[in-house]
Coordinates of C-alpha atoms and ligand atoms in Angstrom, one line a residue:
X1 CA -53.6 52.7 -69.9
X2 CA -52.4 56.0 -70.8
X3 CA -50.8 55.4 -74.2
X4 CA -53.9 56.1 -76.4
X5 CA -57.3 57.2 -75.8
X6 CA -60.3 58.2 -78.0
X7 CA -60.2 61.7 -79.1
X8 CA -56.3 61.8 -79.3
X9 CA -54.9 64.5 -81.5
X10 CA -53.9 63.5 -85.1
X11 CA -51.1 61.1 -84.8
X12 CA -48.4 63.0 -86.7
X13 CA -47.1 65.8 -84.5
X14 CA -46.3 69.1 -86.3
X15 CA -42.7 69.2 -85.0
X16 CA -41.7 65.6 -85.6
X17 CA -40.0 66.1 -89.0
X18 CA -37.6 68.8 -87.5
X19 CA -36.7 66.6 -84.4
X20 CA -33.5 64.5 -84.7
X21 CA -33.8 60.8 -85.1
X22 CA -30.9 58.6 -84.6
X23 CA -31.5 54.9 -85.4
X24 CA -30.3 52.8 -82.5
X25 CA -29.9 56.0 -80.4
X26 CA -26.3 56.0 -81.9
X27 CA -24.9 59.3 -80.6
X28 CA -27.7 60.1 -78.5
X29 CA -27.0 61.2 -74.9
X30 CA -29.7 59.3 -73.0
X31 CA -28.4 59.8 -69.3
X32 CA -25.6 60.7 -67.0
X33 CA -23.4 58.4 -65.1
X34 CA -20.4 58.7 -62.7
X35 CA -19.7 54.9 -62.8
X36 CA -17.7 54.2 -66.0
X37 CA -16.1 56.3 -68.6
X38 CA -15.1 54.9 -72.1
X39 CA -12.7 56.9 -74.0
X40 CA -12.6 55.2 -77.5
X41 CA -10.2 57.5 -79.1
X42 CA -7.3 57.1 -76.5
X43 CA -8.3 53.5 -75.6
X44 CA -8.9 54.3 -72.0
X45 CA -11.5 52.8 -69.6
X46 CA -12.1 54.0 -66.1
X47 CA -14.4 53.0 -63.3
X48 CA -15.2 55.9 -61.0
X49 CA -12.0 57.6 -62.5
X50 CA -9.6 54.7 -61.6
X51 CA -7.8 53.2 -64.8
X52 CA -8.9 49.5 -65.6
X53 CA -5.4 48.3 -65.8
X54 CA -4.7 49.5 -62.2
X55 CA -7.9 47.9 -60.9
X56 CA -6.9 44.6 -62.5
X57 CA -3.3 44.9 -61.2
X58 CA -4.5 45.8 -57.6
X59 CA -8.0 44.9 -57.0
X60 CA -10.4 42.0 -57.0
X61 CA -13.9 41.8 -58.3
X62 CA -15.7 42.1 -54.9
X63 CA -13.5 45.3 -54.4
X64 CA -14.4 46.7 -57.9
X65 CA -18.1 45.8 -57.4
X66 CA -18.1 47.7 -54.2
X67 CA -16.5 50.6 -55.8
X68 CA -19.1 50.7 -58.4
X69 CA -21.8 50.4 -55.8
X70 CA -20.7 52.8 -53.2
X71 CA -17.9 54.9 -54.8
X72 CA -15.3 53.7 -52.1
X73 CA -12.2 52.0 -52.9
X74 CA -11.6 49.1 -50.3
X75 CA -9.1 46.9 -52.0
X76 CA -9.7 44.1 -49.3
X77 CA -13.4 44.2 -49.6
X78 CA -14.8 40.5 -49.7
X79 CA -18.0 39.0 -51.3
X80 CA -18.4 35.2 -51.2
X81 CA -21.1 33.4 -53.2
X82 CA -24.6 32.9 -51.6
X83 CA -26.6 29.7 -51.2
X84 CA -29.5 29.1 -53.5
X85 CA -32.9 29.1 -51.9
X86 CA -34.7 25.7 -52.1
X87 CA -37.3 27.1 -54.4
X88 CA -34.9 28.3 -56.9
X89 CA -33.0 25.1 -56.8
X90 CA -36.2 23.2 -57.5
X91 CA -36.8 25.3 -60.6
X92 CA -33.3 24.7 -61.9
X93 CA -33.8 21.1 -61.5
X94 CA -37.1 21.2 -63.3
X95 CA -35.5 22.9 -66.4
X96 CA -35.3 20.8 -69.7
X97 CA -32.0 19.2 -70.4
X98 CA -31.8 21.3 -73.4
X99 CA -31.8 24.6 -71.6
X100 CA -29.2 27.2 -72.7
X101 CA -27.0 28.7 -69.9
X102 CA -28.3 32.2 -70.5
X103 CA -31.9 31.0 -70.3
X104 CA -31.1 29.2 -67.0
X105 CA -29.5 32.2 -65.5
X106 CA -32.3 34.5 -66.4
X107 CA -34.8 32.1 -65.0
X108 CA -32.9 31.6 -61.8
X109 CA -32.5 35.3 -61.1
X110 CA -36.2 35.7 -61.7
X111 CA -37.1 32.8 -59.5
X112 CA -34.7 34.3 -56.8
X113 CA -36.9 37.4 -56.9
X114 CA -40.0 35.5 -55.8
X115 CA -38.4 34.4 -52.7
X116 CA -37.6 38.0 -51.3
X117 CA -39.3 41.3 -50.7
X118 CA -37.3 43.8 -52.8
X119 CA -38.9 47.2 -52.4
X120 CA -37.9 50.3 -54.8
X121 CA -35.6 52.1 -54.6
X122 CA -32.9 49.3 -55.1
X123 CA -30.2 49.2 -52.3
X124 CA -26.5 48.2 -52.1
X125 CA -27.5 45.3 -50.0
X126 CA -29.9 44.1 -52.8
X127 CA -27.0 44.6 -55.4
X128 CA -24.7 42.6 -53.2
X129 CA -27.1 39.7 -52.6
X130 CA -28.0 39.5 -56.3
X131 CA -24.3 39.5 -57.4
X132 CA -23.3 36.8 -54.9
X133 CA -26.3 34.5 -55.8
X134 CA -26.0 34.4 -59.5
X135 CA -22.7 32.5 -59.6
X136 CA -24.0 29.8 -57.4
X137 CA -27.0 29.5 -59.7
X138 CA -25.0 29.3 -62.8
X139 CA -22.6 26.8 -61.3
X140 CA -25.6 24.7 -60.0
X141 CA -27.1 24.6 -63.6
X142 CA -23.9 23.5 -65.1
X143 CA -23.5 20.6 -62.6
X144 CA -27.1 19.4 -62.9
X145 CA -26.9 19.3 -66.7
X146 CA -24.0 17.1 -66.4
X147 CA -25.8 14.8 -63.9
X148 CA -23.9 16.1 -60.8
X149 CA -25.2 17.5 -57.5
X150 CA -24.9 21.3 -56.9
X151 CA -22.2 22.3 -54.4
X152 CA -22.9 24.5 -51.4
X153 CA -20.8 27.9 -51.4
X154 CA -17.6 27.8 -49.2
X155 CA -18.0 31.3 -47.4
X156 CA -14.1 31.4 -46.9
X157 CA -13.7 31.9 -50.7
X158 CA -14.2 35.1 -52.6
X159 CA -16.7 35.3 -55.3
X160 CA -14.8 34.1 -58.4
X161 CA -12.9 31.5 -56.5
X162 CA -16.2 30.2 -55.0
X163 CA -17.8 30.2 -58.5
X164 CA -14.9 27.9 -59.8
X165 CA -15.3 25.6 -56.7
X166 CA -19.0 25.2 -57.2
X167 CA -18.5 24.6 -60.8
X168 CA -15.7 22.0 -60.6
X169 CA -15.9 20.5 -57.0
X170 CA -12.3 21.7 -56.3
X171 CA -10.6 24.8 -55.2
X172 CA -8.9 26.5 -58.1
X173 CA -5.2 27.4 -58.0
X174 CA -4.4 30.9 -57.2
X175 CA -3.3 31.8 -60.9
X176 CA -6.6 30.4 -62.4
X177 CA -8.9 32.2 -59.9
X178 CA -6.8 35.3 -60.4
X179 CA -7.3 35.1 -64.3
X180 CA -11.0 34.7 -64.1
X181 CA -11.3 37.5 -61.4
X182 CA -9.5 39.9 -63.9
X183 CA -12.1 38.9 -66.5
X184 CA -14.9 39.7 -64.1
X185 CA -13.2 43.0 -63.4
X186 CA -13.1 44.1 -67.1
X187 CA -16.3 42.9 -67.7
X188 CA -18.1 44.6 -64.9
X189 CA -19.0 47.8 -66.4
X190 CA -18.9 49.6 -69.9
X191 CA -21.3 52.6 -70.2
X192 CA -24.6 52.7 -71.8
X193 CA -24.4 49.4 -73.7
X194 CA -27.8 47.7 -74.5
X195 CA -28.1 45.6 -71.4
X196 CA -27.2 48.2 -68.9
X197 CA -29.7 50.6 -70.7
X198 CA -32.4 47.9 -70.3
X199 CA -31.6 47.6 -66.6
X200 CA -32.0 51.5 -66.3
X201 CA -35.3 51.7 -68.2
X202 CA -36.7 48.9 -66.0
X203 CA -35.6 50.6 -62.8
X204 CA -36.8 54.0 -64.0
X205 CA -40.4 52.6 -63.9
X206 CA -39.8 51.9 -60.1
X207 CA -39.8 48.2 -60.9
X208 CA -37.4 46.0 -58.7
X209 CA -33.8 45.2 -59.1
X210 CA -34.5 41.7 -60.0
X211 CA -36.7 42.7 -62.9
X212 CA -34.0 45.0 -63.9
X213 CA -31.3 42.4 -64.0
X214 CA -33.5 39.6 -65.5
X215 CA -34.3 42.1 -68.5
X216 CA -30.5 42.9 -68.8
X217 CA -29.6 39.1 -69.1
X218 CA -32.3 38.9 -71.7
X219 CA -30.7 41.8 -73.7
X220 CA -27.2 40.3 -73.3
X221 CA -28.3 37.1 -74.7
X222 CA -28.6 38.5 -78.2
X223 CA -25.6 37.6 -80.4
X224 CA -24.8 41.2 -81.0
X225 CA -24.1 41.9 -77.5
X226 CA -22.8 38.9 -75.4
X227 CA -21.6 36.2 -78.0
X228 CA -18.1 37.0 -79.2
X229 CA -15.6 35.1 -77.1
X230 CA -16.9 31.6 -78.1
X231 CA -16.7 32.7 -81.7
X232 CA -12.9 33.7 -81.2
X233 CA -12.5 30.0 -79.9
X234 CA -14.0 28.7 -83.2
X235 CA -11.7 31.0 -85.3
X236 CA -8.7 30.0 -83.3
X237 CA -9.4 26.4 -83.8
X238 CA -10.0 27.0 -87.4
X239 CA -6.5 28.7 -87.7
X240 CA -5.1 25.6 -85.8
X241 CA -1.4 26.7 -85.8
X242 CA 0.5 30.0 -86.2
X243 CA 2.0 28.8 -89.5
X244 CA -1.6 28.8 -91.1
X245 CA -2.7 32.1 -89.7
X246 CA -1.6 34.5 -92.6
X247 CA -3.3 32.3 -95.2
X248 CA -6.4 31.8 -93.0
X249 CA -6.8 35.5 -92.2
X250 CA -6.4 36.6 -95.8
X251 CA -8.9 34.0 -97.1
X252 CA -11.4 35.0 -94.4
X253 CA -11.2 38.5 -95.3
X254 CA -11.3 37.7 -99.1
X255 CA -14.6 36.0 -98.2
X256 CA -15.8 39.1 -96.5
X257 CA -15.8 37.5 -92.9
X258 CA -15.3 39.5 -89.7
X259 CA -12.3 38.6 -87.6
X260 CA -13.7 38.0 -84.2
X261 CA -12.2 40.0 -81.4
X262 CA -11.0 42.8 -83.6
X263 CA -12.7 46.2 -84.2
X264 CA -15.1 48.1 -81.9
X265 CA -18.0 50.5 -82.2
X266 CA -16.3 52.8 -79.7
X267 CA -12.6 52.1 -79.4
X268 CA -10.4 53.4 -82.2
X269 CA -7.3 52.3 -80.1
X270 CA -6.2 49.0 -78.6
X271 CA -9.0 47.9 -76.2
X272 CA -7.5 48.4 -72.7
X273 CA -9.4 45.4 -71.3
X274 CA -7.7 43.3 -74.0
X275 CA -4.3 44.6 -72.7
X276 CA -5.2 43.8 -69.1
X277 CA -6.4 40.4 -70.0
X278 CA -3.3 39.4 -72.1
X279 CA -1.0 40.4 -69.1
X280 CA -3.2 38.3 -66.7
X281 CA -3.2 35.3 -69.1
X282 CA 0.8 35.6 -69.6
X283 CA 1.0 35.3 -65.8
X284 CA -1.0 32.3 -65.4
X285 CA 1.1 29.5 -63.9
X286 CA -0.6 27.0 -66.3
X287 CA -0.3 29.2 -69.5
X288 CA -3.6 28.4 -71.5
X289 CA -2.7 26.4 -74.6
X290 CA -4.8 28.9 -76.6
X291 CA -2.7 31.8 -75.5
X292 CA 0.6 31.3 -77.6
X293 CA -1.6 30.8 -80.6
X294 CA -3.7 33.9 -79.9
X295 CA -0.7 36.0 -79.5
X296 CA 0.8 34.8 -82.7
X297 CA -2.5 35.2 -84.7
X298 CA -3.1 38.6 -83.3
X299 CA 0.2 40.0 -84.8
X300 CA -0.8 38.6 -88.2
X301 CA -4.4 40.1 -87.9
X302 CA -3.4 43.5 -86.9
X303 CA -0.8 43.7 -89.7
X304 CA -3.3 42.4 -92.3
X305 CA -6.1 44.7 -91.0
X306 CA -3.9 47.7 -91.0
X307 CA -3.0 47.0 -94.7
X308 CA -6.6 46.6 -95.8
X309 CA -8.0 49.6 -93.7
X310 CA -5.1 52.1 -93.5
X311 CA -7.5 54.9 -92.6
X312 CA -9.7 53.0 -90.1
X313 CA -8.0 51.7 -86.9
X314 CA -9.1 48.2 -86.3
X315 CA -7.4 46.9 -83.1
X316 CA -7.8 44.0 -80.7
X317 CA -10.9 44.0 -78.6
X318 CA -11.7 42.6 -75.0
X319 CA -13.2 39.4 -76.5
X320 CA -9.9 38.2 -78.2
X321 CA -8.0 37.7 -74.9
X322 CA -11.2 36.7 -73.1
X323 CA -11.3 33.7 -75.2
X324 CA -7.9 32.3 -73.9
X325 CA -8.6 33.2 -70.4
X326 CA -11.9 31.6 -70.3
X327 CA -10.7 28.4 -72.1
X328 CA -7.6 28.5 -69.8
X329 CA -9.7 28.3 -66.5
X330 CA -11.6 25.5 -68.1
X331 CA -15.0 27.1 -68.8
X332 CA -17.0 25.2 -71.5
X333 CA -17.6 27.7 -74.4
X334 CA -21.3 27.7 -74.1
X335 CA -20.8 29.1 -70.5
X336 CA -19.1 32.2 -71.8
X337 CA -22.0 34.4 -72.3
X338 CA -23.6 33.6 -68.9
X339 CA -20.2 34.0 -67.3
X340 CA -20.0 37.4 -68.9
X341 CA -23.4 38.2 -67.4
X342 CA -22.2 37.3 -64.0
X343 CA -19.3 39.8 -64.4
X344 CA -21.6 42.5 -65.6
X345 CA -23.9 42.1 -62.4
X346 CA -21.9 44.8 -60.7
X347 CA -22.3 47.4 -63.4
X348 CA -26.0 46.6 -63.9
X349 CA -26.9 46.9 -60.3
X350 CA -24.6 50.0 -59.9
X351 CA -26.6 51.4 -62.7
X352 CA -29.9 50.6 -61.1
X353 CA -28.8 52.3 -57.9
X354 CA -27.7 55.4 -59.8
X355 CA -30.9 55.6 -61.9
X356 CA -33.1 55.2 -58.9
X357 CA -31.0 57.8 -56.9
X358 CA -32.0 60.6 -59.6
X359 CA -34.9 59.0 -61.2
X360 CA -36.9 60.2 -64.3
X361 CA -39.2 57.6 -66.1
X362 CA -37.2 56.6 -69.2
X363 CA -39.8 57.2 -72.1
X364 CA -38.4 58.6 -75.4
X365 CA -40.6 59.6 -78.2
X366 CA -41.0 57.8 -81.7
X367 CA -41.7 59.1 -85.2
X368 CA -45.2 57.7 -86.2
X369 CA -45.0 56.6 -89.9
X370 CA -48.3 54.9 -90.3
X371 CA -51.5 56.0 -91.9
X372 CA -53.1 59.4 -90.8
X373 CA -56.2 59.4 -88.5
X374 CA -59.2 57.8 -90.5
X375 CA -62.5 56.1 -90.2
X376 CA -63.0 52.4 -89.9
X377 CA -64.3 50.8 -93.1
X378 CA -68.0 50.5 -92.9
Ligands
COA401 N1 -12.7 42.0 -89.2 C1 -12.6 42.4 -90.5 N2 -13.1 43.7 -90.8 C2 -13.6 44.4 -89.9 C3 -13.8 44.1 -88.6 C4 -13.3 42.8 -88.2 N3 -13.5 42.4 -87.0 N4 -14.5 45.0 -88.0 C5 -14.5 46.1 -88.9 N5 -14.2 45.6 -90.0 C6 -14.2 46.4 -91.2 C7 -15.6 46.4 -92.0 O1 -15.7 45.4 -92.8 C8 -15.7 47.8 -92.7 O2 -14.9 47.6 -93.9 P1 -15.6 48.4 -95.1 O3 -15.4 50.0 -94.8 O4 -14.5 48.0 -96.2 O5 -16.9 47.9 -95.3 C9 -14.8 48.6 -91.7 O6 -13.9 47.8 -90.9 C10 -15.6 49.4 -90.7 O7 -16.7 48.6 -90.1 P2 -18.0 49.0 -89.4 O8 -19.0 47.8 -89.5 O9 -18.3 50.4 -89.7 O10 -17.4 49.0 -87.9 P3 -18.3 49.1 -86.6 O11 -17.6 50.0 -85.6 O12 -19.6 49.3 -86.9 O13 -18.2 47.5 -86.0 C11 -17.9 45.6 -84.7 C12 -17.8 47.2 -84.8 C13 -17.5 45.3 -83.3 C14 -19.5 45.2 -84.8 C15 -17.1 45.1 -85.7 O14 -15.6 45.6 -85.7 C16 -17.1 43.6 -85.6 O15 -17.8 43.0 -86.2 N6 -15.9 42.9 -85.1 C17 -16.0 41.4 -84.8 C18 -16.9 41.1 -83.9 C19 -16.3 41.3 -82.5 O16 -15.2 41.0 -82.2 N7 -17.2 41.7 -81.4 C20 -16.8 42.0 -80.2 C21 -16.9 43.6 -79.9 S1 -16.4 43.9 -78.3

């Protein structure tokens, strides 16, 4: 224990009042990265300098994950899903029927860590192994809760195709796999968001990569971080048809509700991930039913939001088009946050590698606002 000891100096430090404090660390620069760059003003997102739209058009999730881990662009890089160790499968089988997907994924990752020796610093091989394990675990959980047996990975399939195969028992058509792969690419990395920061804090203590990703999943479980696409589905089903969109939108805004899939803390322009996903969804052979409705609702929402907030640009964010893509590939809405976590494995693990490569224990200071040093009551 080094946090407090008898004889500490008075708790309130003399320089505390003069030091800047930003609730939620907003605006605080807490690290350096060469992985992803979010340019909110211009609506740009790059991974290692490459534009997200180009990565979606010409890459695949395994190639993008490899780019984040190594810095090398190898468009044909492959990464099949990995088998589940028997001890982890036993844990998944033992979970209560009421277990939520994010809890199952967090537990499976943690259990996977007990089956391996994962020394610090983390390695690209560790990142790869974990990223290829987790889709198998989520697919097995989804099948077990439906009373079905898990399916072994097919090493001839790439990660996202393999995940869908292990989920459904049949090989997805190319368009479906491509659409989910695009979702995985746009979800792979997004700067110092809360879960990524968690992964870096844990890594900075020289704890292992599994602890870092288990913590990150726990952070993403919070509805302020990982919950919006299923809420977009709820709102689109309430709208029902394009003719009702305008009345529904105006009524929701009059009640002070937020329209899911619009606005962003960082982007002031159209979210480039939304644009990339819309293009992919439009190219799907079996166009998701939700897509046409989403496109028509989007037009109305953008017009009404611009009218209500002429000085604050409120544009479409990634979650809006994530919803039709995820519905279109046939995922149950309660699997959306855990699927987002699978996609973010590439970014989380890349940040763990980057943190370890130039490590400094992350340990900020805090303003003490309690009572001054005093004697215990006698
Ligand atoms: N629907 C309706 N109004 C919205 C809105 C939305 N989605 N997003 C922001 N606004 C309005 C706010 O009501 C506020 O209006 P006011 O000034 O009259 O009070 C104004 O725009 C500024 O909002 P603010 O809370 O400062 O924006 P923020 O940058 O802090 O919020 C979000 C960012 C993402 C939390 C917010 O846009 C939101 O709640 N969006 C919906 C949820 C969502 O899609 N989340 C996924 C993000 S990837």
